[in-house]
Amino acid sequence: MQILLVEDDFAERSLLEGQIRSLGHEVTACADAETALETYQHTFYPLIIVDLGLPEMNGLELCRRINALPQGGRSMILVITGHDEPEDLQAALDAGADDYLTKPFSMETLQARLMILERQFRDRTHHKQAEEKIHQQHEF
């Protein structure tokens, strides 16, 4: 699965990128939200991993902007953060995130979350395709 990773901290971005690649995924890593948004507008990514604490445009705003794009509703978004606050979780979900992970997390936890989101992406895609097929049948 192609994953867009958005993490401003170089060391964390490099570590996460390596971990995700070792799980068999393709990763495009960005250091800021603006670059990530521009990248996403040119290439569809089924899964986006976004750090909440990004400079300039934070992770919540990036989630909102991604979801406002035509292809945005098709991607799954995993928000990661160093703060375990219930209001952050609610804000992330309200901004369009599909899951939430608090740093630090184990490789096993990351792998499990990615597997769950990959399955949800496939289910969402299958559901949308079925809806489109039904809609096309009703047009004729």
Tab-separated table of C-alpha atoms in Angstrom:
chain	number	residue	atom	x	y	z
A	1	MET	CA	0.000	0.000	0.000
A	2	GLN	CA	1.209	3.513	-0.794
A	3	ILE	CA	1.461	5.679	2.314
A	4	LEU	CA	1.992	9.422	2.624
A	5	LEU	CA	3.848	10.177	5.873
A	6	VAL	CA	3.792	13.717	7.250
A	7	GLU	CA	6.175	14.245	10.172
A	8	ASP	CA	8.256	17.372	10.794
A	9	ASP	CA	10.853	15.803	13.116
A	10	PHE	CA	13.628	14.372	10.919
A	11	ALA	CA	14.611	11.544	13.288
A	12	GLU	CA	11.018	10.413	13.851
A	13	ARG	CA	10.209	10.712	10.141
A	14	SER	CA	13.234	8.600	9.197
A	15	LEU	CA	12.466	5.972	11.832
A	16	LEU	CA	8.784	5.727	10.865
A	17	GLU	CA	9.595	5.643	7.175
A	18	GLY	CA	11.981	2.736	7.727
A	19	GLN	CA	9.499	0.859	9.920
A	20	ILE	CA	6.687	1.274	7.397
A	21	ARG	CA	8.924	0.166	4.517
A	22	SER	CA	9.988	-2.901	6.514
A	23	LEU	CA	6.293	-3.852	6.702
A	24	GLY	CA	6.171	-3.925	2.895
A	25	HIS	CA	4.580	-0.543	2.173
A	26	GLU	CA	5.729	2.210	-0.184
A	27	VAL	CA	6.292	5.510	1.627
A	28	THR	CA	6.496	9.107	0.522
A	29	ALA	CA	7.673	11.226	3.454
A	30	CYS	CA	7.059	14.958	3.835
A	31	ALA	CA	8.371	17.311	6.500
A	32	ASP	CA	5.459	19.761	6.413
A	33	ALA	CA	1.760	19.971	5.643
A	34	GLU	CA	2.054	22.243	2.592
A	35	THR	CA	4.409	19.821	0.823
A	36	ALA	CA	2.172	16.895	1.787
A	37	LEU	CA	-0.938	18.628	0.470
A	38	GLU	CA	0.753	19.452	-2.826
A	39	THR	CA	2.053	15.867	-3.110
A	40	TYR	CA	-1.394	14.433	-2.388
A	41	GLN	CA	-3.013	16.638	-5.029
A	42	HIS	CA	-0.737	15.037	-7.657
A	43	THR	CA	-0.737	11.451	-6.374
A	44	PHE	CA	-3.485	9.523	-4.593
A	45	TYR	CA	-2.423	7.767	-1.384
A	46	PRO	CA	-4.790	5.230	0.186
A	47	LEU	CA	-3.285	5.892	3.633
A	48	ILE	CA	-1.957	9.113	5.107
A	49	ILE	CA	-0.111	9.271	8.433
A	50	VAL	CA	-0.164	12.783	9.887
A	51	ASP	CA	1.599	14.178	12.957
A	52	LEU	CA	-0.699	16.576	14.803
A	53	GLY	CA	2.104	18.911	15.853
A	54	LEU	CA	3.212	20.169	12.462
A	55	PRO	CA	4.583	23.722	12.118
A	56	GLU	CA	2.619	26.408	10.260
A	57	MET	CA	-0.348	24.242	9.176
A	58	ASN	CA	-1.061	21.715	11.932
A	59	GLY	CA	-2.189	18.138	11.386
A	60	LEU	CA	-5.858	18.933	12.037
A	61	GLU	CA	-5.953	21.572	9.314
A	62	LEU	CA	-4.152	19.209	6.948
A	63	CYS	CA	-6.817	16.542	7.626
A	64	ARG	CA	-9.563	19.063	6.851
A	65	ARG	CA	-7.901	20.184	3.632
A	66	ILE	CA	-7.274	16.632	2.456
A	67	ASN	CA	-10.875	15.656	3.108
A	68	ALA	CA	-12.072	18.718	1.170
A	69	LEU	CA	-10.341	17.466	-1.983
A	70	PRO	CA	-12.311	15.299	-4.448
A	71	GLN	CA	-10.177	12.216	-3.723
A	72	GLY	CA	-9.835	13.031	-0.014
A	73	GLY	CA	-12.811	11.031	1.169
A	74	ARG	CA	-11.256	7.878	-0.264
A	75	SER	CA	-8.060	7.959	1.820
A	76	MET	CA	-7.683	6.676	5.356
A	77	ILE	CA	-5.948	9.068	7.764
A	78	LEU	CA	-3.987	7.959	10.834
A	79	VAL	CA	-3.104	10.816	13.170
A	80	ILE	CA	-0.080	10.433	15.433
A	81	THR	CA	0.730	12.637	18.397
A	82	GLY	CA	2.880	12.838	21.493
A	83	HIS	CA	-0.076	14.042	23.578
A	84	ASP	CA	-2.683	11.662	24.943
A	85	GLU	CA	-5.553	14.120	25.421
A	86	PRO	CA	-9.194	13.128	24.797
A	87	GLU	CA	-9.916	16.511	23.238
A	88	ASP	CA	-7.100	15.944	20.705
A	89	LEU	CA	-8.649	12.620	19.738
A	90	GLN	CA	-12.070	14.223	19.294
A	91	ALA	CA	-10.600	17.112	17.303
A	92	ALA	CA	-8.744	14.667	15.031
A	93	LEU	CA	-11.890	12.625	14.391
A	94	ASP	CA	-13.874	15.813	13.738
A	95	ALA	CA	-11.199	16.907	11.239
A	96	GLY	CA	-11.620	13.661	9.297
A	97	ALA	CA	-9.044	11.303	10.796
A	98	ASP	CA	-9.956	7.613	10.803
A	99	ASP	CA	-7.623	6.510	13.596
A	100	TYR	CA	-5.351	7.967	16.251
A	101	LEU	CA	-2.062	6.724	17.694
A	102	THR	CA	-0.132	8.163	20.636
A	103	LYS	CA	3.682	8.270	20.564
A	104	PRO	CA	5.670	6.347	21.529
A	105	PHE	CA	4.171	3.219	20.012
A	106	SER	CA	5.584	-0.214	19.298
A	107	MET	CA	6.266	-1.653	15.866
A	108	GLU	CA	3.577	-4.264	16.576
A	109	THR	CA	0.989	-1.568	17.330
A	110	LEU	CA	1.894	0.309	14.157
A	111	GLN	CA	1.651	-2.878	12.118
A	112	ALA	CA	-1.760	-3.723	13.592
A	113	ARG	CA	-3.128	-0.226	12.931
A	114	LEU	CA	-1.860	-0.255	9.353
A	115	MET	CA	-3.470	-3.659	8.768
A	116	ILE	CA	-6.789	-2.413	10.168
A	117	LEU	CA	-6.707	0.753	8.059
A	118	GLU	CA	-5.746	-1.200	4.946
A	119	ARG	CA	-8.734	-3.494	5.492
A	120	GLN	CA	-11.020	-0.493	6.075
A	121	PHE	CA	-9.710	1.118	2.873
A	122	ARG	CA	-10.492	-2.032	0.874
A	123	ASP	CA	-13.965	-2.243	2.434
A	124	ARG	CA	-14.639	1.448	1.750
A	125	THR	CA	-13.460	1.090	-1.850
A	126	HIS	CA	-15.568	-2.026	-2.401
A	127	HIS	CA	-18.617	-0.304	-0.928
A	128	LYS	CA	-18.187	2.779	-3.147
A	129	GLN	CA	-17.772	0.604	-6.238
A	130	ALA	CA	-20.970	-1.281	-5.380
A	131	GLU	CA	-22.830	2.014	-4.904
A	132	GLU	CA	-21.574	3.300	-8.265
A	133	LYS	CA	-22.656	0.089	-9.989
A	134	ILE	CA	-26.146	0.352	-8.501
A	135	HIS	CA	-26.348	4.027	-9.489
A	136	GLN	CA	-25.310	3.215	-13.064
A	137	GLN	CA	-27.934	0.468	-13.282
A	138	HIS	CA	-30.651	2.901	-12.201
A	139	GLU	CA	-29.602	5.426	-14.873
A	140	PHE	CA	-30.453	3.013	-17.682
